[in-house]
Amino acid sequence: MSSDFNILAEAAEDDSLDNHRNAPRPDPACLYGLVGDVARAGGDTTEANPYAIAANFIAFMGCAVGRGPYMPIGNTWHHARMFMLHIGRSGRGRKGDAVALIGRIERALKALSQDATPHVHRGGLSSREGLVYLIHDGFKEGKTEVEPILDKRLLVIESEFANVLHQGKREGNTLSAALRDCWDGVSMKPATKSSQLWATDPHIAMVGAVTPSELLGLMASRELTNGFANRFLMFWAERTKMLAFPRATRQEDVDALAARVLAVLQFCQAERWADKDKMRVELSPDARKRYEVLYHSELNDNSAGERITALIERRAPMLLRLAMLFALCDLTTTVEVHHINAALAWVRYSVDSIKFVFGSAADEVEVAETNDTAQKIVDFLTARQRVTRKQITVDCFGGHVNKTRIDAALEELLTCNPPHITVQEERSGSGRPTKFYELAANKANKANYANNKQPRGFAVDVDLHEQSEVREVSEQSHPEPELVRQVRIVSDASKTPETRASLDSSLTSHSSQVVVESEEF
């Protein structure tokens, strides 16, 4: 009896944080259309996670359609290529099984059309030069002219992504910077004066697999902040069932899927890989409104904390690339709301996975407390207009919230983009100036800090969309000029240092940061 009492007493005194969390649970909306059919074909009879199969297939299709289909966002032309990173524990992730069906579809597709199938590189990447060599523009080896590889579509399957992270740690290795260029679609110049290797207009997609311990142990802080990590759509996936005797997908099903893939590639004219940016993909009016609501809410929600936010910074362009690919797989160049929803499901799955791997229950509690404190400050400023720090501490929180949490909340409100509050100094007399806090003057900022805290779910999103005032600019009144492109003569690429980098890496709210080629690691 005494022992039971002691256990109950200890439990009552144990106020430590409960660190247990559910693993990420993807929305079935991820398995849309052809992507979903491939996932189910491989996942029904094997231990491979269907969402992992789907992610590998997305990377394959984004590569296979090539640079013909494009979506203009500002001055940036986005293509469907994706970098996917499968995270799962060794032996349980079934990472090899997840890519096996894609290999079978690729071989069946090659039997139907050699030109429609992209190059696939299985094996380790070691350097920028090695990557460029796979799709080079031609070079001289002594007196011998090495013919260029004209088809720049390349799918890299990196089953040991830890190798890429290891290479990034080597001094002088620029593989990380090269992969950033590949995601952007920037022509890859020689990293050194002695190198003769070029790759013009690359279209490289990537599939990586890694364990959580390898990812956390090897990814340096610079890779978390320099735009390398956030170019990957990371997702947590492990086997969902145990089968002692898994069955292979029937060959007739593989052939049928390959035929459907070929129909998509023929629609995109993928075999005409020299003709770039020839198929413009656009959002329907309803899809534009849907995306605008998302863009002003969760796609730019910075409430997860600085580290997580840095890893999910490219949610918006990823969503557009995914939605474009889903539309193309439906044999249309118009992105509809259901394509946006399917892409959004993948973005949310990735965000949840990143929080699960890179964060902890303690981190989540701290972020939630900071966000709650920030919201209360915004509400207080809405009522009082202009206040001092002392008024925030005493009048808003009654002196019951510590300085550290208030400082974190104020910092979040001041540094978010755009800022929700501003601080001004006023001096009266010879003492220290007094700081006053008020809501930012921008009307959109004043509207509601809670825009980034809306409940998730497609039904709720639609309600938000209907309530929002969306101002659309008429295309007739502001026509966007068509960009006239000339196909580069690839054999002359090594003589022409100027590339389309100025276009493909334009700094817009959707585009990536320009990569400094001379960066050393």
PDB file of N, CA, C and O in Angstrom, residues 35 51-60 62 80-87 155-158 161 183 204-210 231-235 318 322 325-326 346-347 349-350:
ATOM      1  N   VAL A  35       0.153  10.143 -59.817  1.00  0.00           N
ATOM      2  CA  VAL A  35       1.086   9.966 -58.698  1.00  0.00           C
ATOM      3  C   VAL A  35       0.518   8.970 -57.695  1.00  0.00           C
ATOM      4  O   VAL A  35       1.214   8.056 -57.224  1.00  0.00           O
ATOM      5  N   TYR A  51       3.637   6.777 -49.782  1.00  0.00           N
ATOM      6  CA  TYR A  51       3.968   8.199 -49.923  1.00  0.00           C
ATOM      7  C   TYR A  51       5.429   8.369 -50.346  1.00  0.00           C
ATOM      8  O   TYR A  51       5.759   9.320 -51.067  1.00  0.00           O
ATOM      9  N   ALA A  52       6.285   7.463 -49.918  1.00  0.00           N
ATOM     10  CA  ALA A  52       7.678   7.502 -50.364  1.00  0.00           C
ATOM     11  C   ALA A  52       7.776   7.137 -51.841  1.00  0.00           C
ATOM     12  O   ALA A  52       8.559   7.732 -52.591  1.00  0.00           O
ATOM     13  N   ILE A  53       6.979   6.150 -52.261  1.00  0.00           N
ATOM     14  CA  ILE A  53       6.937   5.812 -53.690  1.00  0.00           C
ATOM     15  C   ILE A  53       6.462   7.014 -54.489  1.00  0.00           C
ATOM     16  O   ILE A  53       7.035   7.361 -55.535  1.00  0.00           O
ATOM     17  N   ALA A  54       5.414   7.673 -53.999  1.00  0.00           N
ATOM     18  CA  ALA A  54       4.870   8.847 -54.683  1.00  0.00           C
ATOM     19  C   ALA A  54       5.912   9.953 -54.800  1.00  0.00           C
ATOM     20  O   ALA A  54       6.043  10.600 -55.845  1.00  0.00           O
ATOM     21  N   ALA A  55       6.679  10.185 -53.733  1.00  0.00           N
ATOM     22  CA  ALA A  55       7.699  11.240 -53.751  1.00  0.00           C
ATOM     23  C   ALA A  55       8.782  10.941 -54.778  1.00  0.00           C
ATOM     24  O   ALA A  55       9.236  11.836 -55.507  1.00  0.00           O
ATOM     25  N   ASN A  56       9.203   9.685 -54.846  1.00  0.00           N
ATOM     26  CA  ASN A  56      10.197   9.304 -55.847  1.00  0.00           C
ATOM     27  C   ASN A  56       9.645   9.486 -57.262  1.00  0.00           C
ATOM     28  O   ASN A  56      10.363   9.937 -58.166  1.00  0.00           O
ATOM     29  N   PHE A  57       8.382   9.153 -57.446  1.00  0.00           N
ATOM     30  CA  PHE A  57       7.779   9.303 -58.769  1.00  0.00           C
ATOM     31  C   PHE A  57       7.622  10.773 -59.143  1.00  0.00           C
ATOM     32  O   PHE A  57       7.794  11.142 -60.310  1.00  0.00           O
ATOM     33  N   ILE A  58       7.314  11.619 -58.167  1.00  0.00           N
ATOM     34  CA  ILE A  58       7.223  13.061 -58.422  1.00  0.00           C
ATOM     35  C   ILE A  58       8.558  13.585 -58.940  1.00  0.00           C
ATOM     36  O   ILE A  58       8.614  14.365 -59.903  1.00  0.00           O
ATOM     37  N   ALA A  59       9.653  13.168 -58.303  1.00  0.00           N
ATOM     38  CA  ALA A  59      10.978  13.607 -58.750  1.00  0.00           C
ATOM     39  C   ALA A  59      11.252  13.116 -60.173  1.00  0.00           C
ATOM     40  O   ALA A  59      11.777  13.863 -61.010  1.00  0.00           O
ATOM     41  N   PHE A  60      10.902  11.855 -60.447  1.00  0.00           N
ATOM     42  CA  PHE A  60      11.118  11.294 -61.783  1.00  0.00           C
ATOM     43  C   PHE A  60      10.321  12.059 -62.833  1.00  0.00           C
ATOM     44  O   PHE A  60      10.867  12.449 -63.881  1.00  0.00           O
ATOM     45  N   GLY A  62       8.970  15.096 -62.607  1.00  0.00           N
ATOM     46  CA  GLY A  62       9.415  16.488 -62.708  1.00  0.00           C
ATOM     47  C   GLY A  62      10.646  16.623 -63.572  1.00  0.00           C
ATOM     48  O   GLY A  62      10.836  17.640 -64.260  1.00  0.00           O
ATOM     49  N   ALA A  80       9.247  22.129 -63.378  1.00  0.00           N
ATOM     50  CA  ALA A  80       8.644  21.150 -62.463  1.00  0.00           C
ATOM     51  C   ALA A  80       9.655  20.319 -61.684  1.00  0.00           C
ATOM     52  O   ALA A  80       9.254  19.431 -60.940  1.00  0.00           O
ATOM     53  N   ARG A  81      10.949  20.578 -61.826  1.00  0.00           N
ATOM     54  CA  ARG A  81      11.936  19.731 -61.150  1.00  0.00           C
ATOM     55  C   ARG A  81      11.821  19.894 -59.633  1.00  0.00           C
ATOM     56  O   ARG A  81      11.576  20.986 -59.121  1.00  0.00           O
ATOM     57  N   MET A  82      12.061  18.787 -58.928  1.00  0.00           N
ATOM     58  CA  MET A  82      11.974  18.772 -57.472  1.00  0.00           C
ATOM     59  C   MET A  82      13.150  18.006 -56.882  1.00  0.00           C
ATOM     60  O   MET A  82      13.672  17.077 -57.491  1.00  0.00           O
ATOM     61  N   PHE A  83      13.556  18.410 -55.692  1.00  0.00           N
ATOM     62  CA  PHE A  83      14.500  17.662 -54.877  1.00  0.00           C
ATOM     63  C   PHE A  83      13.709  17.061 -53.721  1.00  0.00           C
ATOM     64  O   PHE A  83      13.126  17.795 -52.917  1.00  0.00           O
ATOM     65  N   MET A  84      13.693  15.726 -53.620  1.00  0.00           N
ATOM     66  CA  MET A  84      12.948  15.043 -52.565  1.00  0.00           C
ATOM     67  C   MET A  84      13.939  14.329 -51.643  1.00  0.00           C
ATOM     68  O   MET A  84      14.879  13.685 -52.114  1.00  0.00           O
ATOM     69  N   LEU A  85      13.727  14.439 -50.337  1.00  0.00           N
ATOM     70  CA  LEU A  85      14.615  13.793 -49.369  1.00  0.00           C
ATOM     71  C   LEU A  85      13.791  12.927 -48.427  1.00  0.00           C
ATOM     72  O   LEU A  85      13.008  13.433 -47.614  1.00  0.00           O
ATOM     73  N   HIS A  86      13.982  11.608 -48.551  1.00  0.00           N
ATOM     74  CA  HIS A  86      13.266  10.614 -47.757  1.00  0.00           C
ATOM     75  C   HIS A  86      14.025  10.376 -46.455  1.00  0.00           C
ATOM     76  O   HIS A  86      15.170   9.934 -46.473  1.00  0.00           O
ATOM     77  N   ILE A  87      13.372  10.658 -45.318  1.00  0.00           N
ATOM     78  CA  ILE A  87      13.979  10.462 -44.003  1.00  0.00           C
ATOM     79  C   ILE A  87      13.291   9.288 -43.325  1.00  0.00           C
ATOM     80  O   ILE A  87      12.054   9.235 -43.246  1.00  0.00           O
ATOM     81  N   LEU A 155      17.992  12.643 -63.624  1.00  0.00           N
ATOM     82  CA  LEU A 155      17.489  12.294 -62.299  1.00  0.00           C
ATOM     83  C   LEU A 155      18.627  11.653 -61.515  1.00  0.00           C
ATOM     84  O   LEU A 155      19.177  10.632 -61.926  1.00  0.00           O
ATOM     85  N   VAL A 156      18.972  12.267 -60.394  1.00  0.00           N
ATOM     86  CA  VAL A 156      20.015  11.735 -59.522  1.00  0.00           C
ATOM     87  C   VAL A 156      19.355  10.996 -58.368  1.00  0.00           C
ATOM     88  O   VAL A 156      18.550  11.578 -57.627  1.00  0.00           O
ATOM     89  N   ILE A 157      19.665   9.717 -58.228  1.00  0.00           N
ATOM     90  CA  ILE A 157      19.161   8.915 -57.120  1.00  0.00           C
ATOM     91  C   ILE A 157      20.302   8.690 -56.154  1.00  0.00           C
ATOM     92  O   ILE A 157      21.238   7.944 -56.439  1.00  0.00           O
ATOM     93  N   GLU A 158      20.266   9.365 -55.047  1.00  0.00           N
ATOM     94  CA  GLU A 158      21.340   9.314 -54.046  1.00  0.00           C
ATOM     95  C   GLU A 158      20.828   8.538 -52.844  1.00  0.00           C
ATOM     96  O   GLU A 158      20.259   9.100 -51.903  1.00  0.00           O
ATOM     97  N   PHE A 161      22.364   9.705 -48.987  1.00  0.00           N
ATOM     98  CA  PHE A 161      22.458  11.165 -49.010  1.00  0.00           C
ATOM     99  C   PHE A 161      23.508  11.669 -48.020  1.00  0.00           C
ATOM    100  O   PHE A 161      24.010  12.792 -48.166  1.00  0.00           O
ATOM    101  N   TRP A 183      18.770  23.245 -58.598  1.00  0.00           N
ATOM    102  CA  TRP A 183      17.376  23.478 -58.222  1.00  0.00           C
ATOM    103  C   TRP A 183      16.850  24.730 -58.911  1.00  0.00           C
ATOM    104  O   TRP A 183      15.712  24.778 -59.374  1.00  0.00           O
ATOM    105  N   ILE A 204      17.813  19.124 -63.596  1.00  0.00           N
ATOM    106  CA  ILE A 204      18.204  18.036 -62.711  1.00  0.00           C
ATOM    107  C   ILE A 204      17.218  17.926 -61.553  1.00  0.00           C
ATOM    108  O   ILE A 204      16.926  18.913 -60.872  1.00  0.00           O
ATOM    109  N   ALA A 205      16.696  16.736 -61.354  1.00  0.00           N
ATOM    110  CA  ALA A 205      15.886  16.426 -60.178  1.00  0.00           C
ATOM    111  C   ALA A 205      16.670  15.443 -59.319  1.00  0.00           C
ATOM    112  O   ALA A 205      17.582  14.778 -59.798  1.00  0.00           O
ATOM    113  N   MET A 206      16.293  15.370 -58.058  1.00  0.00           N
ATOM    114  CA  MET A 206      17.085  14.538 -57.152  1.00  0.00           C
ATOM    115  C   MET A 206      16.195  13.823 -56.151  1.00  0.00           C
ATOM    116  O   MET A 206      15.199  14.387 -55.675  1.00  0.00           O
ATOM    117  N   VAL A 207      16.562  12.589 -55.852  1.00  0.00           N
ATOM    118  CA  VAL A 207      15.930  11.798 -54.811  1.00  0.00           C
ATOM    119  C   VAL A 207      17.024  11.369 -53.843  1.00  0.00           C
ATOM    120  O   VAL A 207      18.014  10.761 -54.262  1.00  0.00           O
ATOM    121  N   GLY A 208      16.876  11.708 -52.580  1.00  0.00           N
ATOM    122  CA  GLY A 208      17.857  11.318 -51.571  1.00  0.00           C
ATOM    123  C   GLY A 208      17.197  10.514 -50.470  1.00  0.00           C
ATOM    124  O   GLY A 208      15.995  10.616 -50.242  1.00  0.00           O
ATOM    125  N   ALA A 209      17.981   9.708 -49.798  1.00  0.00           N
ATOM    126  CA  ALA A 209      17.500   8.925 -48.663  1.00  0.00           C
ATOM    127  C   ALA A 209      18.510   9.026 -47.537  1.00  0.00           C
ATOM    128  O   ALA A 209      19.719   8.918 -47.765  1.00  0.00           O
ATOM    129  N   VAL A 210      18.016   9.233 -46.325  1.00  0.00           N
ATOM    130  CA  VAL A 210      18.913   9.464 -45.200  1.00  0.00           C
ATOM    131  C   VAL A 210      18.209   9.071 -43.905  1.00  0.00           C
ATOM    132  O   VAL A 210      16.975   9.113 -43.828  1.00  0.00           O
ATOM    133  N   ARG A 231      15.906  23.654 -50.167  1.00  0.00           N
ATOM    134  CA  ARG A 231      15.551  23.315 -51.550  1.00  0.00           C
ATOM    135  C   ARG A 231      15.054  21.863 -51.652  1.00  0.00           C
ATOM    136  O   ARG A 231      14.610  21.447 -52.718  1.00  0.00           O
ATOM    137  N   PHE A 232      15.148  21.131 -50.566  1.00  0.00           N
ATOM    138  CA  PHE A 232      14.672  19.746 -50.545  1.00  0.00           C
ATOM    139  C   PHE A 232      13.312  19.672 -49.870  1.00  0.00           C
ATOM    140  O   PHE A 232      13.118  20.249 -48.796  1.00  0.00           O
ATOM    141  N   LEU A 233      12.382  18.971 -50.508  1.00  0.00           N
ATOM    142  CA  LEU A 233      11.126  18.675 -49.849  1.00  0.00           C
ATOM    143  C   LEU A 233      11.376  17.428 -49.001  1.00  0.00           C
ATOM    144  O   LEU A 233      11.432  16.313 -49.512  1.00  0.00           O
ATOM    145  N   MET A 234      11.592  17.639 -47.720  1.00  0.00           N
ATOM    146  CA  MET A 234      11.912  16.539 -46.816  1.00  0.00           C
ATOM    147  C   MET A 234      10.623  15.895 -46.315  1.00  0.00           C
ATOM    148  O   MET A 234       9.645  16.591 -46.020  1.00  0.00           O
ATOM    149  N   PHE A 235      10.619  14.588 -46.205  1.00  0.00           N
ATOM    150  CA  PHE A 235       9.437  13.901 -45.688  1.00  0.00           C
ATOM    151  C   PHE A 235       9.859  12.665 -44.901  1.00  0.00           C
ATOM    152  O   PHE A 235      10.812  11.975 -45.247  1.00  0.00           O
ATOM    153  N   MET A 318       7.748  25.650 -54.022  1.00  0.00           N
ATOM    154  CA  MET A 318       7.557  24.202 -54.058  1.00  0.00           C
ATOM    155  C   MET A 318       6.104  23.858 -54.359  1.00  0.00           C
ATOM    156  O   MET A 318       5.816  22.950 -55.144  1.00  0.00           O
ATOM    157  N   LEU A 322       4.849  21.717 -57.639  1.00  0.00           N
ATOM    158  CA  LEU A 322       4.071  20.498 -57.477  1.00  0.00           C
ATOM    159  C   LEU A 322       2.723  20.611 -58.173  1.00  0.00           C
ATOM    160  O   LEU A 322       2.285  19.681 -58.859  1.00  0.00           O
ATOM    161  N   LEU A 325       3.082  20.197 -61.832  1.00  0.00           N
ATOM    162  CA  LEU A 325       3.297  18.809 -62.230  1.00  0.00           C
ATOM    163  C   LEU A 325       1.997  18.009 -62.168  1.00  0.00           C
ATOM    164  O   LEU A 325       1.712  17.209 -63.064  1.00  0.00           O
ATOM    165  N   PHE A 326       1.199  18.236 -61.139  1.00  0.00           N
ATOM    166  CA  PHE A 326      -0.088  17.540 -61.050  1.00  0.00           C
ATOM    167  C   PHE A 326      -0.980  17.896 -62.237  1.00  0.00           C
ATOM    168  O   PHE A 326      -1.691  17.044 -62.774  1.00  0.00           O
ATOM    169  N   TRP A 346       1.320  18.013 -49.808  1.00  0.00           N
ATOM    170  CA  TRP A 346       2.744  17.655 -49.765  1.00  0.00           C
ATOM    171  C   TRP A 346       3.551  18.679 -48.970  1.00  0.00           C
ATOM    172  O   TRP A 346       4.442  18.318 -48.194  1.00  0.00           O
ATOM    173  N   VAL A 347       3.244  19.958 -49.148  1.00  0.00           N
ATOM    174  CA  VAL A 347       3.964  20.994 -48.403  1.00  0.00           C
ATOM    175  C   VAL A 347       3.721  20.821 -46.910  1.00  0.00           C
ATOM    176  O   VAL A 347       4.646  20.909 -46.090  1.00  0.00           O
ATOM    177  N   TYR A 349       2.869  18.081 -45.351  1.00  0.00           N
ATOM    178  CA  TYR A 349       3.546  16.839 -44.946  1.00  0.00           C
ATOM    179  C   TYR A 349       5.027  17.110 -44.696  1.00  0.00           C
ATOM    180  O   TYR A 349       5.608  16.640 -43.697  1.00  0.00           O
ATOM    181  N   SER A 350       5.641  17.873 -45.569  1.00  0.00           N
ATOM    182  CA  SER A 350       7.054  18.200 -45.408  1.00  0.00           C
ATOM    183  C   SER A 350       7.286  19.074 -44.185  1.00  0.00           C
ATOM    184  O   SER A 350       8.239  18.851 -43.419  1.00  0.00           O
TER     185      SER A 350
END
